[in-house]
């Protein structure tokens, strides 16, 4: 079994585009530095490959946070909305698709899309490149480990290897992806097909994002370009996740409950594993539909819509038998741009949320215990 010392300080902000509301603890430099000195990096892939029959203690969740993976307990089979995006281009049908999107966003903050225009070969190419990347020898992947959350390319495990109290059965590589020509040279050179295959997928999701954000604007009764203009110069971060087969999936998770920080996340999954929390706080499995993509609302849309839409709280379960891959394409406003509710949606009342920027969010999670409170809840105004 490999163990690699990490010479780098993993920051608390391991998920720069996500908010995790119970895993981040107050920044304590002394503790962080101490843990780094005797720390080692052991990825979920390494553990799976070692054939251990049990997960190490650090992966074991308190009973109340464990996923109920049985057929009846905890998770509910609900039919989640599926939107045929090709119909958005039919002038006579567009308004009814926009209405369906409105209902899906209001009820779940999530929908699946089919006929989205990204060719199957591009999707298969991306999954193939990711498979090859995570199968690389540990030494090769460790070249991309970084402590600096502003690094445009980072490899890691769990959420935040050095500070997570509980670890999650996930390895990941994240990279900035827009504008592609600015970042692609920094992406992994191994496997050799990575840049081309993942680059094609990143470009295609960027185009798809524009169509989706326009339809979502319309579904809120805003100008078609309203949200698109807000996000125009924004960022796209591609989180490529790998959840290897896990010996004890009933006591661990691949990712804890969280909502994504950005405006929209477009998610590609290679098999089932994602769950979302519904308004009754029950967990719903998101079924795997071959060729489809999942669209999730993030915190920025919740604020811009003045709370008409809510960001979706989701988590990832793992399984005993096979590895699951996912691509989460996180679309977000620029770092310093202030986000506030659209005036048209506020009307004569006071806005339901204060304004904030991505940078304010980073400051918050560096200085607060997010176990108790999600960042977005700090923005809610009590008078609304
Ligand atoms: C994420 C995420 C879900 C998945 O990367 O933020 O929620 O299914 N991923 O991997
Ligand atoms: Ni997420």
Coordinates of C-alpha atoms and ligand atoms in Angstrom, one line a residue:
X1 CA 0.0 0.0 0.0
X2 CA 1.4 3.4 -0.9
X3 CA 1.6 6.3 1.5
X4 CA 2.7 9.7 0.4
X5 CA 3.6 12.5 2.7
X6 CA 1.9 15.7 1.6
X7 CA 4.2 18.6 1.7
X8 CA 1.4 21.0 1.2
X9 CA -1.3 22.5 3.3
X10 CA -4.7 21.6 2.0
X11 CA -6.8 24.6 2.6
X12 CA -10.1 24.5 4.3
X13 CA -11.6 25.6 1.1
X14 CA -11.0 22.4 -0.8
X15 CA -14.2 22.8 -2.7
X16 CA -13.9 26.4 -3.9
X17 CA -17.1 26.2 -5.8
X18 CA -19.1 24.3 -3.3
X19 CA -20.4 24.9 0.1
X20 CA -20.1 22.2 2.6
X21 CA -22.1 23.0 5.7
X22 CA -20.9 20.4 8.2
X23 CA -17.4 19.4 7.3
X24 CA -15.5 22.6 7.6
X25 CA -14.2 23.5 11.0
X26 CA -12.8 26.8 12.3
X27 CA -9.4 27.6 10.9
X28 CA -6.8 26.7 13.4
X29 CA -3.4 27.1 11.9
X30 CA -1.6 25.3 14.6
X31 CA -3.7 22.2 14.3
X32 CA -3.6 22.3 10.5
X33 CA 0.2 22.6 10.5
X34 CA 0.5 19.8 13.1
X35 CA -1.7 17.5 11.1
X36 CA 0.3 18.2 8.0
X37 CA 3.6 17.2 9.6
X38 CA 2.4 13.7 10.4
X39 CA 0.0 13.4 7.6
X40 CA 0.0 11.2 4.7
X41 CA -2.0 11.0 1.5
X42 CA -3.9 7.8 0.9
X43 CA -6.5 8.0 -1.8
X44 CA -9.8 6.1 -2.0
X45 CA -8.4 4.3 -5.1
X46 CA -5.4 3.2 -3.2
X47 CA -7.5 1.8 -0.5
X48 CA -9.8 -0.1 -2.9
X49 CA -6.8 -1.5 -4.8
X50 CA -5.3 -2.7 -1.5
X51 CA -8.4 -5.0 -1.1
X52 CA -9.1 -4.0 2.5
X53 CA -12.3 -5.7 3.7
X54 CA -13.2 -2.7 5.8
X55 CA -13.0 1.1 5.6
X56 CA -10.5 2.8 7.9
X57 CA -12.1 4.4 11.0
X58 CA -11.8 7.9 9.5
X59 CA -14.4 7.0 6.9
X60 CA -17.1 5.8 9.4
X61 CA -20.0 8.3 9.7
X62 CA -22.0 8.8 12.9
X63 CA -25.1 6.6 12.6
X64 CA -27.5 9.5 12.0
X65 CA -25.5 10.6 8.9
X66 CA -25.2 7.1 7.3
X67 CA -27.1 6.5 4.1
X68 CA -29.9 3.9 4.3
X69 CA -29.1 1.8 1.3
X70 CA -31.8 -0.8 1.7
X71 CA -34.7 -0.9 -0.7
X72 CA -37.2 0.5 1.7
X73 CA -35.4 2.6 4.3
X74 CA -34.7 6.3 4.0
X75 CA -34.6 6.7 0.2
X76 CA -37.7 7.2 -1.8
X77 CA -38.4 6.5 -5.4
X78 CA -39.9 9.7 -6.8
X79 CA -40.2 10.4 -10.4
X80 CA -37.9 13.3 -11.1
X81 CA -38.5 15.6 -14.0
X82 CA -36.9 14.8 -17.4
X83 CA -36.8 17.7 -19.9
X84 CA -36.3 17.1 -23.6
X85 CA -34.1 20.1 -24.5
X86 CA -34.5 19.7 -28.2
X87 CA -38.0 21.1 -27.8
X88 CA -36.6 24.5 -26.6
X89 CA -35.8 25.1 -30.3
X90 CA -39.4 24.5 -31.4
X91 CA -41.0 28.0 -31.3
X92 CA -44.4 26.5 -30.6
X93 CA -43.2 24.3 -27.8
X94 CA -40.6 26.5 -26.1
X95 CA -43.0 28.1 -23.6
X96 CA -44.3 24.7 -22.4
X97 CA -40.8 23.4 -21.9
X98 CA -40.0 26.6 -19.9
X99 CA -43.0 26.0 -17.8
X100 CA -41.8 22.4 -17.1
X101 CA -38.4 23.8 -16.1
X102 CA -40.1 26.3 -13.8
X103 CA -42.0 23.4 -12.1
X104 CA -38.9 21.3 -11.8
X105 CA -36.8 24.1 -10.3
X106 CA -39.5 25.0 -7.8
X107 CA -40.1 21.5 -6.7
X108 CA -36.7 19.9 -6.7
X109 CA -34.0 22.4 -7.8
X110 CA -32.9 19.7 -10.2
X111 CA -33.9 18.1 -13.5
X112 CA -32.4 15.7 -16.0
X113 CA -32.0 16.6 -19.6
X114 CA -32.2 14.4 -22.7
X115 CA -31.6 15.5 -26.3
X116 CA -29.2 18.1 -24.9
X117 CA -27.0 18.2 -28.0
X118 CA -23.8 16.8 -26.5
X119 CA -22.9 13.8 -28.7
X120 CA -22.6 10.4 -27.0
X121 CA -19.0 10.1 -28.4
X122 CA -18.0 13.3 -26.5
X123 CA -19.5 12.0 -23.3
X124 CA -17.9 8.6 -23.7
X125 CA -14.6 10.2 -24.5
X126 CA -14.7 12.3 -21.3
X127 CA -15.5 9.2 -19.2
X128 CA -12.7 7.2 -20.9
X129 CA -10.2 10.0 -20.2
X130 CA -11.3 10.1 -16.5
X131 CA -11.0 6.3 -16.2
X132 CA -7.5 6.4 -17.5
X133 CA -6.5 9.3 -15.3
X134 CA -7.6 7.7 -12.1
X135 CA -6.0 4.4 -13.1
X136 CA -2.6 6.1 -13.4
X137 CA 0.1 5.2 -10.8
X138 CA -0.2 7.2 -7.6
X139 CA 3.1 8.9 -8.2
X140 CA 1.8 10.4 -11.5
X141 CA -1.4 11.7 -9.9
X142 CA 0.5 13.2 -6.9
X143 CA 2.3 15.6 -9.3
X144 CA -1.0 17.5 -9.4
X145 CA -1.7 17.7 -5.7
X146 CA -1.8 21.2 -4.5
X147 CA -2.6 23.1 -1.2
X148 CA -3.6 26.2 -2.9
X149 CA -7.3 26.4 -3.7
X150 CA -6.7 29.0 -6.3
X151 CA -4.5 26.6 -8.2
X152 CA -6.2 26.1 -11.5
X153 CA -5.6 22.3 -11.5
X154 CA -5.8 20.2 -8.3
X155 CA -5.9 16.5 -7.5
X156 CA -7.1 15.3 -4.1
X157 CA -9.1 12.9 -2.1
X158 CA -12.2 13.2 0.3
X159 CA -13.2 16.9 0.5
X160 CA -10.2 18.2 2.3
X161 CA -7.7 15.5 3.1
X162 CA -5.9 17.3 5.9
X163 CA -8.8 18.8 7.8
X164 CA -11.8 16.5 7.2
X165 CA -12.9 15.0 10.5
X166 CA -14.7 12.3 8.6
X167 CA -13.3 11.3 5.2
X168 CA -15.3 10.7 2.1
X169 CA -14.7 7.8 -0.4
X170 CA -13.8 10.0 -3.3
X171 CA -10.8 11.0 -5.4
X172 CA -11.0 14.0 -7.7
X173 CA -9.3 16.2 -10.1
X174 CA -10.5 19.8 -10.6
X175 CA -9.6 22.3 -13.1
X176 CA -10.6 25.6 -14.4
X177 CA -12.1 25.1 -17.8
X178 CA -13.3 28.5 -19.2
X179 CA -11.9 30.1 -21.3
X180 CA -10.5 26.8 -22.4
X181 CA -7.4 28.1 -24.2
X182 CA -6.3 29.9 -21.0
X183 CA -6.2 26.7 -18.9
X184 CA -5.9 23.6 -21.0
X185 CA -2.1 23.6 -21.1
X186 CA -2.1 23.2 -17.4
X187 CA -4.4 20.1 -17.4
X188 CA -2.9 16.6 -17.0
X189 CA -0.6 15.5 -19.8
X190 CA -1.4 11.9 -18.8
X191 CA -3.2 10.1 -20.2
X192 CA -2.3 11.7 -23.5
X193 CA -5.9 11.9 -24.6
X194 CA -7.1 13.8 -21.5
X195 CA -6.8 17.4 -22.8
X196 CA -8.6 16.7 -26.1
X197 CA -11.4 14.5 -24.8
X198 CA -12.1 16.4 -21.6
X199 CA -11.6 19.7 -23.5
X200 CA -14.3 18.8 -26.0
X201 CA -16.7 17.9 -23.2
X202 CA -15.9 21.1 -21.3
X203 CA -16.6 23.2 -24.4
X204 CA -19.9 21.4 -25.0
X205 CA -21.1 21.9 -21.5
X206 CA -20.3 25.6 -21.7
X207 CA -22.6 25.9 -24.7
X208 CA -25.3 23.9 -23.0
X209 CA -25.0 26.0 -19.9
X210 CA -25.9 29.1 -21.9
X211 CA -29.0 27.5 -23.2
X212 CA -30.1 26.4 -19.8
X213 CA -29.5 29.7 -18.0
X214 CA -31.5 31.4 -20.7
X215 CA -34.4 29.0 -20.2
X216 CA -34.1 29.4 -16.5
X217 CA -34.2 33.2 -16.8
X218 CA -37.4 32.9 -18.8
X219 CA -38.9 30.5 -16.4
X220 CA -38.5 33.2 -13.7
X221 CA -40.3 35.7 -15.9
X222 CA -37.0 37.6 -16.5
X223 CA -35.4 38.7 -19.8
X224 CA -34.0 35.7 -21.6
X225 CA -30.5 37.2 -21.2
X226 CA -30.8 38.4 -17.6
X227 CA -28.9 35.5 -15.9
X228 CA -26.7 35.0 -18.8
X229 CA -25.5 38.6 -18.6
X230 CA -24.8 38.1 -14.9
X231 CA -22.7 34.9 -15.5
X232 CA -21.1 36.0 -18.9
X233 CA -17.6 36.5 -17.6
X234 CA -18.0 33.9 -15.0
X235 CA -16.0 30.8 -14.4
X236 CA -16.4 27.1 -15.2
X237 CA -14.7 24.6 -12.9
X238 CA -14.8 21.0 -13.9
X239 CA -14.7 18.6 -10.9
X240 CA -14.0 15.1 -12.1
X241 CA -14.9 12.7 -9.3
X242 CA -14.0 9.0 -8.9
X243 CA -15.8 6.9 -6.3
X244 CA -14.1 3.5 -6.3
X245 CA -15.9 0.3 -5.1
X246 CA -16.2 0.6 -1.3
X247 CA -16.1 -2.4 1.1
X248 CA -18.6 -0.8 3.5
X249 CA -20.9 1.5 1.6
X250 CA -23.6 1.5 4.3
X251 CA -21.4 3.5 6.8
X252 CA -19.7 5.9 4.4
X253 CA -20.5 8.5 1.8
X254 CA -18.7 9.6 -1.4
X255 CA -19.7 13.2 -0.6
X256 CA -21.6 14.7 2.3
X257 CA -24.8 16.7 2.0
X258 CA -24.1 20.1 0.4
X259 CA -25.3 22.6 -2.1
X260 CA -23.1 23.8 -4.9
X261 CA -22.0 27.4 -4.6
X262 CA -22.3 28.4 -8.3
X263 CA -25.3 29.2 -10.4
X264 CA -25.8 25.9 -12.2
X265 CA -24.0 22.5 -12.1
X266 CA -24.3 20.2 -15.1
X267 CA -23.6 16.7 -13.8
X268 CA -22.6 13.6 -15.8
X269 CA -22.7 10.4 -13.9
X270 CA -21.6 7.0 -15.1
X271 CA -24.0 5.1 -12.8
X272 CA -26.5 5.8 -10.0
X273 CA -25.2 7.3 -6.7
X274 CA -26.5 10.8 -6.4
X275 CA -29.2 11.6 -3.9
X276 CA -31.1 14.8 -3.3
X277 CA -33.0 16.1 -0.3
X278 CA -36.6 16.9 -0.9
X279 CA -38.8 19.5 0.9
X280 CA -39.7 16.9 3.6
X281 CA -36.0 16.3 4.1
X282 CA -36.2 12.8 2.6
X283 CA -33.4 11.5 0.4
X284 CA -34.4 10.8 -3.2
X285 CA -32.2 8.7 -5.5
X286 CA -31.5 10.3 -8.9
X287 CA -31.8 7.5 -11.4
X288 CA -29.2 6.8 -14.0
X289 CA -30.5 7.5 -17.4
X290 CA -28.1 6.6 -20.2
X291 CA -27.0 9.6 -22.2
X292 CA -28.8 12.1 -19.9
X293 CA -27.3 14.9 -17.9
X294 CA -28.4 16.3 -14.5
X295 CA -28.9 20.0 -14.0
X296 CA -28.7 21.3 -10.4
X297 CA -29.4 24.8 -9.1
X298 CA -26.7 26.4 -7.0
X299 CA -26.7 29.1 -4.3
X300 CA -26.2 31.9 -6.8
X301 CA -29.5 31.2 -8.6
X302 CA -31.2 30.9 -5.2
X303 CA -30.1 34.5 -4.4
X304 CA -30.7 35.9 -7.9
X305 CA -34.2 34.5 -7.9
X306 CA -34.8 36.0 -4.5
X307 CA -35.5 32.5 -3.2
X308 CA -38.2 31.6 -5.7
X309 CA -35.8 28.8 -6.6
X310 CA -33.7 27.0 -4.0
X311 CA -30.3 25.4 -4.4
X312 CA -30.6 21.6 -4.2
X313 CA -29.0 19.8 -1.3
X314 CA -27.3 16.6 -2.5
X315 CA -25.0 13.8 -1.4
X316 CA -23.2 10.9 -3.0
X317 CA -23.5 7.2 -2.0
X318 CA -21.0 4.6 -2.9
X319 CA -21.3 0.9 -3.7
X320 CA -19.5 -2.4 -3.1
X321 CA -19.2 -3.6 -6.7
X322 CA -17.9 -1.0 -9.1
X323 CA -16.3 2.4 -9.5
X324 CA -18.5 5.4 -10.3
X325 CA -17.3 8.4 -12.1
X326 CA -18.9 11.8 -12.4
X327 CA -18.1 15.2 -14.1
X328 CA -19.6 18.2 -12.2
X329 CA -19.3 21.3 -14.4
X330 CA -19.7 24.2 -12.0
X331 CA -20.7 27.4 -13.6
X332 CA -20.3 30.5 -11.5
X333 CA -20.2 34.3 -11.5
X334 CA -16.8 36.0 -11.4
X335 CA -14.9 36.1 -8.1
X336 CA -15.6 39.6 -7.1
X337 CA -18.9 40.3 -8.7
X338 CA -21.7 41.0 -6.2
X339 CA -24.7 38.8 -6.6
X340 CA -28.1 40.1 -5.4
X341 CA -31.8 39.3 -6.0
X342 CA -33.1 40.5 -9.4
X343 CA -35.0 43.7 -8.8
X344 CA -38.0 42.5 -10.9
X345 CA -38.4 39.6 -8.5
X346 CA -38.2 41.6 -5.4
X347 CA -41.0 44.0 -6.3
X348 CA -41.9 46.4 -3.5
X349 CA -40.8 44.2 -0.7
X350 CA -37.3 44.1 0.8
X351 CA -35.0 41.6 -0.9
X352 CA -35.0 38.2 0.8
X353 CA -31.1 37.9 0.6
X354 CA -28.2 40.3 1.1
X355 CA -25.7 40.6 -1.7
X356 CA -22.5 38.7 -1.8
X357 CA -19.6 37.7 -4.0
X358 CA -17.8 34.4 -4.4
X359 CA -14.9 36.0 -2.5
X360 CA -17.2 36.8 0.5
X361 CA -18.2 33.1 0.5
X362 CA -14.5 32.0 0.7
X363 CA -14.0 34.4 3.6
X364 CA -17.0 33.0 5.4
X365 CA -15.9 29.4 5.2
X366 CA -12.4 30.2 6.3
X367 CA -13.7 31.8 9.5
X368 CA -16.8 30.0 10.5
X369 CA -18.0 26.6 11.5
X370 CA -20.2 25.5 8.7
X371 CA -21.4 22.5 10.6
X372 CA -24.0 24.8 12.2
X373 CA -25.0 27.0 9.3
X374 CA -24.8 27.1 5.5
X375 CA -23.4 30.3 4.1
X376 CA -26.5 31.0 2.1
X377 CA -28.5 31.0 5.3
X378 CA -26.4 33.9 6.6
X379 CA -27.6 36.0 3.7
X380 CA -31.3 35.5 4.4
X381 CA -33.1 38.5 5.7
X382 CA -35.3 37.9 8.7
X383 CA -37.9 40.4 7.5
X384 CA -38.9 38.2 4.6
Ligands
LIG1 C1 -20.0 17.8 -6.7 C2 -21.1 16.8 -6.6 C3 -22.0 14.7 -7.4 C4 -21.6 13.4 -8.0 O1 -18.9 17.5 -7.3 O2 -20.2 18.9 -6.2 O3 -22.0 17.0 -5.9 O4 -22.5 12.6 -8.3 N1 -20.9 15.7 -7.3 O5 -20.4 13.2 -8.1
LIG2 NI1 -22.3 19.1 -5.6

